[in-house]
Amino acid sequence: MNDFLERSETLFKRGQAVIPGGVNSPVRAAKAVGTHPLFIRRAEGSRIFDADGNTYLDYVGSWGPLILGHAHPRVVKAVQEAAARGTSYGAPTESEIELAERIISCVPSIEKVRLVTSGTEATMSAVRLARAFTGRPLILKFDGCYHGHGDSFLIKAGSGIATLGIPGSPGVPQEIASLTLSLPYNDLEKVRETFKTVGHRVAAVIVEPVAGNMGVVLPVPGFLEGLRDITIQYQTLLIFDEVITGFRVALGGAQERFQIRPDLTCLGKIIGGGLPVGAYGGSKKIMSLIAPEGPVYQAGTLSGNPLATAAGLAVLEILSQKGIYEQLEAKAGFFFGRLNELARSREIPFTTTRIGSMGSLFFSREDIRDYETVQKASIEIYAQFYREMRSRGVYLAPSAFEALFISLAHSQEDLEKTLAVADEVFGRLRE
Ligand SMILES: *Cc1c(COP(=O)(O)O)cnc(C)c1O
């Protein structure tokens, strides 16, 4: 049992004195699961190691980027070699073009792509572009979908905010919030109704084609198709925020898997291999509005950073090999299937959602289809589950409303070990 967390506790106290809440991103603080964060010293493959010398099987994967596992030798080598050539030039490089070409060859709707430094930057820029292209002010999003922390998106915005119970955020002016409409995920009828009154003023519908930030919620059949039809009818742009799903649920993301062509796509996470990257792309016609080709301003000192592009390219090259997504599917299918069986045999209210190698656990008997049904799952039981799993060497997301990720580095043995621990913890939950 990993109960010895003295060093993490000390670091957390020290951090809280100089960093708000002791963390640089809120959910990390593990408040929502009633404990303190682990401070990580290093990671390798499927494992992370904390400051007290404990080892954990990691199912967070840095919140999505690490589809190959931690410190993959080819990624490490690519970054080391790039670093030796200089960490940043603020001038164009061939490796940016290679990454752009690779993204375009994989993601069906992207003809041109701009690299930025985070998913947040990608969505903010995509919305600016959509407003410029259409000349319209409004955007429509869905409850529980997270699109980064831009002012326009902090409205019913998933995990971090759901976890902390903040409706929106202080600091976002009402005038800005009023330009964002938020509707229930998977509710096409509400979208139709809304468009009848304000459709001609909506610049873009932005959606996570598979929601990943209120826990994983799959689109019901017809939802994404319906959004595509309605947005075409009203000449509104459809933005797929594939920051989580891009290169995760298929090489070409959710748009390949569900065969829908959005107008703009936002990427991040996996395409940076664990270094800070984001991207947004779409048709040549729309993307040509971006400066310096067009008038829509968007820039970045470290955009297209050579370390990040080197890491991203190494990851995408491996993911482009045959059979990778089949392997991930097999691992995750086995893992989630067994987890459900174990919970069922102990009569625990439990359900899972999954697509490819991302999924979520809900202590609930509800059919999970939107933010409302997600919220009926027990936060208290998840918190206990999280703590018990962690003390036995399994590291899950410190919030009931997050995804769990399986990487190529997770071996059959790792998964079986995790299932044995889960079985033991399921047994304790009933006590
Ligand atoms: C993670 C995420 C973002 C934000 O990306 P950051 O790099 O954290 O700014 C945006 N959209 C989705 C769907 C995400 O999962």
CSV table of C-alpha atoms and ligand atoms in Angstrom, one decimal:
chain,number,residue,atom,x,y,z
A,1,MET,CA,0.0,0.0,0.0
A,2,ASN,CA,1.2,3.4,-0.9
A,3,ASP,CA,0.2,5.3,2.3
A,4,PHE,CA,3.5,7.0,2.8
A,5,LEU,CA,3.1,10.4,1.2
A,6,GLU,CA,5.1,12.6,3.4
A,7,ARG,CA,7.1,14.2,0.7
A,8,SER,CA,4.1,14.9,-1.5
A,9,GLU,CA,2.3,16.5,1.6
A,10,THR,CA,5.3,18.7,2.3
A,11,LEU,CA,5.6,19.8,-1.3
A,12,PHE,CA,1.9,20.5,-1.4
A,13,LYS,CA,2.2,22.8,1.6
A,14,ARG,CA,5.2,24.5,0.1
A,15,GLY,CA,3.5,24.9,-3.3
A,16,GLN,CA,0.4,26.4,-1.8
A,17,ALA,CA,2.4,29.3,-0.4
A,18,VAL,CA,3.6,30.3,-3.8
A,19,ILE,CA,1.1,28.9,-6.4
A,20,PRO,CA,-2.7,29.4,-6.1
A,21,GLY,CA,-3.9,26.2,-4.6
A,22,GLY,CA,-0.5,24.7,-5.0
A,23,VAL,CA,-1.2,23.6,-8.6
A,24,ASN,CA,-1.1,25.1,-12.1
A,25,SER,CA,-4.4,23.6,-13.2
A,26,PRO,CA,-7.3,23.2,-10.7
A,27,VAL,CA,-8.4,19.5,-10.9
A,28,ARG,CA,-4.9,18.4,-10.2
A,29,ALA,CA,-5.3,19.5,-6.6
A,30,ALA,CA,-7.5,16.3,-6.0
A,31,LYS,CA,-9.9,18.4,-3.9
A,32,ALA,CA,-12.9,16.7,-5.6
A,33,VAL,CA,-11.8,13.3,-4.3
A,34,GLY,CA,-11.1,14.5,-0.8
A,35,THR,CA,-7.4,14.1,-0.7
A,36,HIS,CA,-4.1,15.8,-1.7
A,37,PRO,CA,-2.2,15.5,-5.0
A,38,LEU,CA,0.7,13.3,-5.6
A,39,PHE,CA,3.9,15.1,-6.6
A,40,ILE,CA,5.4,13.2,-9.5
A,41,ARG,CA,9.1,12.7,-9.9
A,42,ARG,CA,9.3,10.7,-13.1
A,43,ALA,CA,7.3,8.4,-15.3
A,44,GLU,CA,8.0,5.6,-17.8
A,45,GLY,CA,5.7,3.5,-20.0
A,46,SER,CA,2.5,2.8,-18.0
A,47,ARG,CA,3.9,3.9,-14.7
A,48,ILE,CA,4.5,7.0,-12.7
A,49,PHE,CA,6.6,7.4,-9.6
A,50,ASP,CA,5.8,9.9,-6.9
A,51,ALA,CA,8.1,12.0,-4.7
A,52,ASP,CA,7.9,9.4,-1.9
A,53,GLY,CA,9.2,6.6,-4.1
A,54,ASN,CA,5.7,5.0,-4.7
A,55,THR,CA,4.9,3.4,-8.0
A,56,TYR,CA,1.5,3.7,-9.8
A,57,LEU,CA,-0.1,2.3,-12.9
A,58,ASP,CA,-1.1,5.5,-14.6
A,59,TYR,CA,-4.5,5.9,-16.3
A,60,VAL,CA,-4.4,9.7,-16.6
A,61,GLY,CA,-1.7,9.9,-19.2
A,62,SER,CA,-1.2,13.6,-18.7
A,63,TRP,CA,-5.0,14.0,-19.4
A,64,GLY,CA,-4.8,12.5,-22.8
A,65,PRO,CA,-1.6,13.2,-24.7
A,66,LEU,CA,0.4,10.1,-23.8
A,67,ILE,CA,-1.1,7.5,-26.1
A,68,LEU,CA,2.3,5.8,-26.4
A,69,GLY,CA,2.8,5.9,-22.6
A,70,HIS,CA,5.4,7.9,-20.7
A,71,ALA,CA,8.9,8.7,-22.0
A,72,HIS,CA,8.6,6.7,-25.1
A,73,PRO,CA,12.2,6.2,-26.4
A,74,ARG,CA,11.5,7.6,-29.8
A,75,VAL,CA,9.8,10.7,-28.4
A,76,VAL,CA,12.6,11.3,-25.9
A,77,LYS,CA,15.2,10.9,-28.6
A,78,ALA,CA,13.4,13.3,-31.0
A,79,VAL,CA,13.1,15.9,-28.2
A,80,GLN,CA,16.8,15.5,-27.1
A,81,GLU,CA,18.0,15.8,-30.7
A,82,ALA,CA,15.8,18.9,-31.3
A,83,ALA,CA,16.9,20.5,-28.0
A,84,ALA,CA,20.5,20.2,-29.0
A,85,ARG,CA,19.8,22.2,-32.1
A,86,GLY,CA,18.2,25.0,-30.1
A,87,THR,CA,14.9,25.2,-28.2
A,88,SER,CA,13.2,28.0,-30.2
A,89,TYR,CA,14.0,30.3,-33.1
A,90,GLY,CA,10.9,32.3,-33.7
A,91,ALA,CA,11.3,31.6,-37.4
A,92,PRO,CA,9.8,28.9,-39.7
A,93,THR,CA,11.2,25.4,-39.7
A,94,GLU,CA,10.8,22.3,-41.9
A,95,SER,CA,9.5,20.2,-39.0
A,96,GLU,CA,6.5,22.5,-38.7
A,97,ILE,CA,5.6,21.8,-42.3
A,98,GLU,CA,6.1,18.1,-41.7
A,99,LEU,CA,3.8,18.1,-38.7
A,100,ALA,CA,1.2,20.1,-40.7
A,101,GLU,CA,1.5,17.7,-43.7
A,102,ARG,CA,1.1,14.7,-41.4
A,103,ILE,CA,-2.0,16.2,-39.7
A,104,ILE,CA,-3.6,17.0,-43.0
A,105,SER,CA,-2.9,13.6,-44.4
A,106,CYS,CA,-4.6,12.0,-41.4
A,107,VAL,CA,-7.6,14.3,-40.5
A,108,PRO,CA,-10.1,14.3,-43.3
A,109,SER,CA,-11.5,17.8,-43.2
A,110,ILE,CA,-8.2,19.7,-42.7
A,111,GLU,CA,-6.5,21.2,-45.8
A,112,LYS,CA,-4.6,23.9,-43.9
A,113,VAL,CA,-3.6,24.0,-40.3
A,114,ARG,CA,-2.1,26.6,-37.9
A,115,LEU,CA,0.0,25.4,-34.9
A,116,VAL,CA,-0.5,27.1,-31.5
A,117,THR,CA,0.6,26.2,-28.0
A,118,SER,CA,-2.5,24.8,-26.2
A,119,GLY,CA,-5.9,23.5,-26.9
A,120,THR,CA,-7.3,26.6,-25.3
A,121,GLU,CA,-5.6,28.7,-27.9
A,122,ALA,CA,-6.8,26.5,-30.7
A,123,THR,CA,-10.5,26.9,-29.7
A,124,MET,CA,-10.2,30.6,-29.0
A,125,SER,CA,-8.6,31.1,-32.4
A,126,ALA,CA,-11.1,28.9,-34.2
A,127,VAL,CA,-14.0,30.9,-32.8
A,128,ARG,CA,-12.4,34.2,-33.8
A,129,LEU,CA,-12.0,32.8,-37.3
A,130,ALA,CA,-15.6,31.6,-37.5
A,131,ARG,CA,-16.9,35.0,-36.4
A,132,ALA,CA,-14.7,36.7,-39.0
A,133,PHE,CA,-15.8,34.3,-41.7
A,134,THR,CA,-19.5,34.5,-41.0
A,135,GLY,CA,-19.6,38.1,-39.7
A,136,ARG,CA,-21.9,36.8,-36.9
A,137,PRO,CA,-21.5,37.2,-33.1
A,138,LEU,CA,-23.0,34.1,-31.4
A,139,ILE,CA,-21.5,30.7,-30.7
A,140,LEU,CA,-23.4,27.6,-29.6
A,141,LYS,CA,-21.8,25.0,-27.3
A,142,PHE,CA,-23.1,22.1,-25.2
A,143,ASP,CA,-23.5,21.7,-21.4
A,144,GLY,CA,-20.5,19.8,-20.0
A,145,CYS,CA,-18.3,20.2,-23.1
A,146,TYR,CA,-15.0,21.9,-22.2
A,147,HIS,CA,-13.2,23.9,-24.8
A,148,GLY,CA,-10.4,25.3,-22.7
A,149,HIS,CA,-10.5,28.3,-20.4
A,150,GLY,CA,-11.3,31.1,-22.9
A,151,ASP,CA,-13.9,33.6,-21.6
A,152,SER,CA,-16.5,32.5,-24.2
A,153,PHE,CA,-16.3,28.8,-23.1
A,154,LEU,CA,-16.6,29.1,-19.4
A,155,ILE,CA,-20.3,28.5,-19.4
A,156,LYS,CA,-21.5,25.1,-18.2
A,157,ALA,CA,-18.1,23.8,-19.1
A,158,GLY,CA,-17.4,20.3,-17.7
A,159,SER,CA,-15.0,18.7,-15.3
A,160,GLY,CA,-12.9,21.5,-13.7
A,161,ILE,CA,-15.9,23.7,-13.3
A,162,ALA,CA,-18.4,20.9,-12.6
A,163,THR,CA,-16.0,19.6,-10.0
A,164,LEU,CA,-15.6,22.9,-8.3
A,165,GLY,CA,-19.3,23.8,-8.6
A,166,ILE,CA,-18.6,27.1,-10.2
A,167,PRO,CA,-21.3,28.2,-12.6
A,168,GLY,CA,-19.2,29.9,-15.2
A,169,SER,CA,-16.5,32.0,-13.6
A,170,PRO,CA,-16.2,35.4,-12.0
A,171,GLY,CA,-14.2,37.6,-14.3
A,172,VAL,CA,-16.2,36.7,-17.4
A,173,PRO,CA,-18.3,39.8,-18.2
A,174,GLN,CA,-22.0,39.3,-18.8
A,175,GLU,CA,-21.6,40.9,-22.2
A,176,ILE,CA,-19.2,38.2,-23.3
A,177,ALA,CA,-21.1,35.3,-21.7
A,178,SER,CA,-24.3,36.5,-23.4
A,179,LEU,CA,-22.7,35.7,-26.8
A,180,THR,CA,-22.4,32.0,-25.9
A,181,LEU,CA,-25.5,29.7,-25.9
A,182,SER,CA,-25.2,26.3,-24.2
A,183,LEU,CA,-27.6,23.5,-24.8
A,184,PRO,CA,-27.8,19.9,-23.5
A,185,TYR,CA,-25.5,17.5,-25.3
A,186,ASN,CA,-27.2,15.0,-27.6
A,187,ASP,CA,-30.4,17.1,-27.8
A,188,LEU,CA,-30.8,17.9,-31.5
A,189,GLU,CA,-34.4,19.1,-31.0
A,190,LYS,CA,-33.2,21.9,-28.8
A,191,VAL,CA,-30.6,22.9,-31.4
A,192,ARG,CA,-33.3,23.0,-34.0
A,193,GLU,CA,-35.6,25.2,-31.9
A,194,THR,CA,-32.7,27.5,-31.0
A,195,PHE,CA,-31.7,27.9,-34.6
A,196,LYS,CA,-35.2,28.8,-35.7
A,197,THR,CA,-35.0,32.0,-33.6
A,198,VAL,CA,-31.3,32.9,-33.7
A,199,GLY,CA,-29.7,30.6,-36.3
A,200,HIS,CA,-28.8,33.5,-38.7
A,201,ARG,CA,-26.8,35.1,-35.9
A,202,VAL,CA,-24.8,32.0,-34.9
A,203,ALA,CA,-21.2,32.0,-36.2
A,204,ALA,CA,-20.4,28.5,-35.1
A,205,VAL,CA,-21.5,25.4,-33.3
A,206,ILE,CA,-18.6,24.1,-31.3
A,207,VAL,CA,-18.8,20.5,-30.0
A,208,GLU,CA,-16.7,17.7,-28.6
A,209,PRO,CA,-17.7,15.0,-31.1
A,210,VAL,CA,-17.2,12.6,-28.3
A,211,ALA,CA,-17.5,14.5,-25.0
A,212,GLY,CA,-14.4,13.8,-22.8
A,213,ASN,CA,-14.5,16.5,-20.1
A,214,MET,CA,-17.7,15.5,-18.2
A,215,GLY,CA,-16.5,12.0,-18.3
A,216,VAL,CA,-16.7,10.3,-21.7
A,217,VAL,CA,-20.2,10.7,-23.3
A,218,LEU,CA,-20.7,9.3,-26.7
A,219,PRO,CA,-22.8,11.1,-29.3
A,220,VAL,CA,-26.2,9.3,-29.9
A,221,PRO,CA,-26.7,8.2,-33.5
A,222,GLY,CA,-27.8,11.1,-35.6
A,223,PHE,CA,-26.6,13.8,-33.2
A,224,LEU,CA,-23.4,14.8,-35.1
A,225,GLU,CA,-25.1,14.3,-38.5
A,226,GLY,CA,-28.0,16.5,-37.4
A,227,LEU,CA,-25.5,19.2,-36.3
A,228,ARG,CA,-23.9,19.0,-39.7
A,229,ASP,CA,-27.2,19.4,-41.5
A,230,ILE,CA,-28.5,22.3,-39.4
A,231,THR,CA,-25.2,24.2,-39.6
A,232,ILE,CA,-25.2,23.8,-43.4
A,233,GLN,CA,-28.8,25.0,-43.6
A,234,TYR,CA,-28.0,28.2,-41.6
A,235,GLN,CA,-24.5,28.7,-43.1
A,236,THR,CA,-23.1,28.4,-39.6
A,237,LEU,CA,-19.6,26.8,-39.2
A,238,LEU,CA,-19.4,23.5,-37.4
A,239,ILE,CA,-16.3,23.3,-35.2
A,240,PHE,CA,-15.2,19.9,-33.9
A,241,ASP,CA,-13.1,20.3,-30.8
A,242,GLU,CA,-11.0,17.2,-31.2
A,243,VAL,CA,-8.3,18.2,-28.6
A,244,ILE,CA,-9.0,15.0,-26.8
A,245,THR,CA,-10.4,12.8,-29.6
A,246,GLY,CA,-7.9,13.7,-32.3
A,247,PHE,CA,-5.6,10.8,-32.9
A,248,ARG,CA,-7.2,9.1,-29.9
A,249,VAL,CA,-10.4,7.5,-31.2
A,250,ALA,CA,-8.9,6.9,-34.7
A,251,LEU,CA,-6.0,8.2,-36.6
A,252,GLY,CA,-8.3,10.8,-38.2
A,253,GLY,CA,-10.2,11.5,-35.0
A,254,ALA,CA,-13.9,11.3,-34.3
A,255,GLN,CA,-14.6,12.9,-37.7
A,256,GLU,CA,-13.1,9.8,-39.4
A,257,ARG,CA,-14.8,7.4,-37.0
A,258,PHE,CA,-18.3,9.0,-37.5
A,259,GLN,CA,-17.7,10.2,-41.1
A,260,ILE,CA,-18.7,13.8,-40.5
A,261,ARG,CA,-16.8,16.7,-42.1
A,262,PRO,CA,-16.7,19.7,-39.8
A,263,ASP,CA,-15.7,23.1,-41.1
A,264,LEU,CA,-13.0,23.6,-38.5
A,265,THR,CA,-11.1,21.2,-36.2
A,266,CYS,CA,-9.2,21.9,-33.0
A,267,LEU,CA,-6.4,19.7,-32.0
A,268,GLY,CA,-4.0,19.5,-29.1
A,269,LYS,CA,-2.8,16.9,-26.5
A,270,ILE,CA,-1.6,13.9,-28.6
A,271,ILE,CA,-0.2,16.0,-31.5
A,272,GLY,CA,2.3,17.4,-29.0
A,273,GLY,CA,3.4,14.1,-27.5
A,274,GLY,CA,3.3,15.7,-24.0
A,275,LEU,CA,4.8,19.0,-25.0
A,276,PRO,CA,2.7,22.2,-25.2
A,277,VAL,CA,0.9,22.2,-28.6
A,278,GLY,CA,-2.5,23.0,-30.1
A,279,ALA,CA,-3.7,23.4,-33.7
A,280,TYR,CA,-6.7,24.4,-35.6
A,281,GLY,CA,-7.4,23.7,-39.2
A,282,GLY,CA,-10.0,23.5,-41.9
A,283,SER,CA,-10.6,24.2,-45.6
A,284,LYS,CA,-8.2,26.4,-47.5
A,285,LYS,CA,-11.0,28.9,-48.1
A,286,ILE,CA,-11.6,29.5,-44.4
A,287,MET,CA,-8.0,29.2,-43.2
A,288,SER,CA,-6.9,31.7,-45.8
A,289,LEU,CA,-8.5,34.4,-43.7
A,290,ILE,CA,-5.8,34.0,-41.0
A,291,ALA,CA,-2.9,36.6,-41.0
A,292,PRO,CA,-0.6,37.1,-42.8
A,293,GLU,CA,-2.7,35.5,-45.7
A,294,GLY,CA,-5.8,37.3,-44.5
A,295,PRO,CA,-6.9,39.8,-41.9
A,296,VAL,CA,-7.7,37.6,-38.8
A,297,TYR,CA,-4.9,38.1,-36.3
A,298,GLN,CA,-3.5,35.2,-34.4
A,299,ALA,CA,0.2,34.8,-33.4
A,300,GLY,CA,2.5,33.1,-30.9
A,301,THR,CA,6.1,33.5,-29.8
A,302,LEU,CA,6.5,29.8,-29.3
A,303,SER,CA,4.1,28.6,-31.9
A,304,GLY,CA,5.5,25.7,-33.9
A,305,ASN,CA,8.1,25.2,-31.3
A,306,PRO,CA,10.8,22.8,-32.5
A,307,LEU,CA,10.8,20.6,-29.4
A,308,ALA,CA,7.0,20.2,-29.6
A,309,THR,CA,6.9,19.5,-33.4
A,310,ALA,CA,9.7,16.9,-33.0
A,311,ALA,CA,7.7,15.1,-30.2
A,312,GLY,CA,4.5,15.4,-32.1
A,313,LEU,CA,6.0,14.0,-35.3
A,314,ALA,CA,7.5,11.1,-33.5
A,315,VAL,CA,4.1,10.2,-32.0
A,316,LEU,CA,2.1,10.6,-35.2
A,317,GLU,CA,4.6,8.5,-37.1
A,318,ILE,CA,4.2,5.6,-34.7
A,319,LEU,CA,0.4,6.0,-34.7
A,320,SER,CA,0.4,5.8,-38.5
A,321,GLN,CA,1.7,2.3,-38.4
A,322,LYS,CA,-0.7,-0.5,-39.2
A,323,GLY,CA,-2.7,-2.1,-36.4
A,324,ILE,CA,-2.0,0.4,-33.6
A,325,TYR,CA,-5.7,1.4,-33.1
A,326,GLU,CA,-6.7,-2.2,-33.2
A,327,GLN,CA,-4.3,-2.9,-30.4
A,328,LEU,CA,-5.6,0.0,-28.3
A,329,GLU,CA,-9.2,-1.2,-29.0
A,330,ALA,CA,-8.4,-4.7,-27.8
A,331,LYS,CA,-6.7,-3.6,-24.6
A,332,ALA,CA,-9.5,-1.1,-23.7
A,333,GLY,CA,-12.3,-3.5,-24.7
A,334,PHE,CA,-10.9,-6.2,-22.4
A,335,PHE,CA,-10.3,-3.8,-19.5
A,336,PHE,CA,-13.7,-2.1,-19.5
A,337,GLY,CA,-15.5,-5.3,-20.2
A,338,ARG,CA,-13.9,-7.0,-17.2
A,339,LEU,CA,-14.4,-4.0,-15.0
A,340,ASN,CA,-18.1,-4.0,-15.7
A,341,GLU,CA,-18.3,-7.8,-14.9
A,342,LEU,CA,-16.5,-7.3,-11.6
A,343,ALA,CA,-18.8,-4.5,-10.5
A,344,ARG,CA,-21.9,-6.4,-11.6
A,345,SER,CA,-20.9,-9.5,-9.7
A,346,ARG,CA,-20.7,-7.4,-6.6
A,347,GLU,CA,-24.0,-5.6,-7.4
A,348,ILE,CA,-22.4,-2.2,-7.4
A,349,PRO,CA,-24.3,0.6,-9.2
A,350,PHE,CA,-21.8,1.1,-11.9
A,351,THR,CA,-21.6,1.8,-15.6
A,352,THR,CA,-18.9,2.7,-18.1
A,353,THR,CA,-18.7,4.6,-21.3
A,354,ARG,CA,-15.9,4.0,-23.9
A,355,ILE,CA,-14.7,4.7,-27.4
A,356,GLY,CA,-11.3,3.3,-28.4
A,357,SER,CA,-8.8,3.8,-25.6
A,358,MET,CA,-10.7,6.4,-23.7
A,359,GLY,CA,-13.6,5.8,-21.4
A,360,SER,CA,-15.1,6.7,-18.0
A,361,LEU,CA,-16.4,5.0,-14.9
A,362,PHE,CA,-19.7,6.1,-13.4
A,363,PHE,CA,-21.1,4.9,-10.1
A,364,SER,CA,-24.6,5.0,-11.4
A,365,ARG,CA,-27.2,2.9,-13.1
A,366,GLU,CA,-28.3,5.7,-15.4
A,367,ASP,CA,-27.8,5.6,-19.2
A,368,ILE,CA,-25.1,8.2,-19.7
A,369,ARG,CA,-26.1,10.6,-22.4
A,370,ASP,CA,-25.6,14.2,-21.3
A,371,TYR,CA,-24.4,16.5,-18.4
A,372,GLU,CA,-27.6,15.9,-16.5
A,373,THR,CA,-27.3,12.1,-16.5
A,374,VAL,CA,-23.5,12.3,-15.7
A,375,GLN,CA,-24.3,14.3,-12.6
A,376,LYS,CA,-26.5,11.6,-11.2
A,377,ALA,CA,-23.4,9.4,-10.7
A,378,SER,CA,-22.1,9.3,-7.1
A,379,ILE,CA,-19.2,11.6,-6.6
A,380,GLU,CA,-18.7,10.2,-3.0
A,381,ILE,CA,-18.3,6.6,-4.2
A,382,TYR,CA,-15.9,7.7,-6.9
A,383,ALA,CA,-13.9,9.7,-4.4
A,384,GLN,CA,-13.6,6.6,-2.1
A,385,PHE,CA,-12.8,4.4,-5.2
A,386,TYR,CA,-10.1,6.9,-6.3
A,387,ARG,CA,-8.4,7.0,-2.8
A,388,GLU,CA,-8.5,3.2,-2.4
A,389,MET,CA,-7.1,2.6,-5.9
A,390,ARG,CA,-4.4,5.1,-5.4
A,391,SER,CA,-3.3,3.7,-2.1
A,392,ARG,CA,-2.9,0.3,-3.9
A,393,GLY,CA,-0.8,1.7,-6.7
A,394,VAL,CA,-3.4,2.7,-9.4
A,395,TYR,CA,-3.5,6.3,-10.4
A,396,LEU,CA,-6.9,7.5,-11.8
A,397,ALA,CA,-8.1,11.0,-12.6
A,398,PRO,CA,-8.8,12.9,-9.4
A,399,SER,CA,-12.4,13.7,-10.4
A,400,ALA,CA,-15.5,11.7,-11.1
A,401,PHE,CA,-16.0,13.6,-14.4
A,402,GLU,CA,-12.9,12.7,-16.3
A,403,ALA,CA,-11.7,10.2,-18.9
A,404,LEU,CA,-9.5,7.3,-18.2
A,405,PHE,CA,-6.9,6.6,-20.9
A,406,ILE,CA,-5.2,3.4,-21.9
A,407,SER,CA,-1.9,3.7,-23.7
A,408,LEU,CA,0.1,1.3,-25.9
A,409,ALA,CA,2.4,0.9,-23.0
A,410,HIS,CA,-0.2,-0.7,-20.8
A,411,SER,CA,0.5,-4.5,-21.0
A,412,GLN,CA,-2.0,-7.2,-20.4
A,413,GLU,CA,-0.3,-7.8,-17.1
A,414,ASP,CA,-0.8,-4.2,-16.1
A,415,LEU,CA,-4.5,-4.3,-17.0
A,416,GLU,CA,-5.0,-7.6,-15.1
A,417,LYS,CA,-3.2,-6.3,-12.1
A,418,THR,CA,-5.4,-3.2,-12.1
A,419,LEU,CA,-8.5,-5.3,-12.4
A,420,ALA,CA,-7.4,-7.4,-9.4
A,421,VAL,CA,-7.0,-4.2,-7.4
A,422,ALA,CA,-10.3,-2.8,-8.6
A,423,ASP,CA,-12.0,-6.1,-7.6
A,424,GLU,CA,-10.6,-5.8,-4.1
A,425,VAL,CA,-11.7,-2.1,-3.9
A,426,PHE,CA,-15.2,-2.9,-5.2
A,427,GLY,CA,-15.4,-5.3,-2.3
A,428,ARG,CA,-14.5,-2.6,0.2
A,429,LEU,CA,-17.0,-0.1,-1.3
A,430,ARG,CA,-19.9,-2.1,0.1
A,431,GLU,CA,-18.6,-2.1,3.6
B,1,LIG,C1,-7.9,19.6,-23.0
B,1,LIG,C2,-9.0,20.2,-23.8
B,1,LIG,C3,-8.9,21.5,-24.2
B,1,LIG,C4,-7.9,22.5,-23.6
B,1,LIG,O1,-6.7,22.2,-24.0
B,1,LIG,P1,-5.4,22.9,-23.1
B,1,LIG,O2,-4.2,22.4,-23.9
B,1,LIG,O3,-5.6,22.3,-21.8
B,1,LIG,O4,-5.6,24.3,-23.2
B,1,LIG,C5,-9.9,22.0,-25.1
B,1,LIG,N1,-10.8,21.2,-25.6
B,1,LIG,C6,-10.9,19.9,-25.3
B,1,LIG,C7,-11.9,19.0,-25.9
B,1,LIG,C8,-10.0,19.3,-24.4
B,1,LIG,O5,-10.1,18.1,-24.0
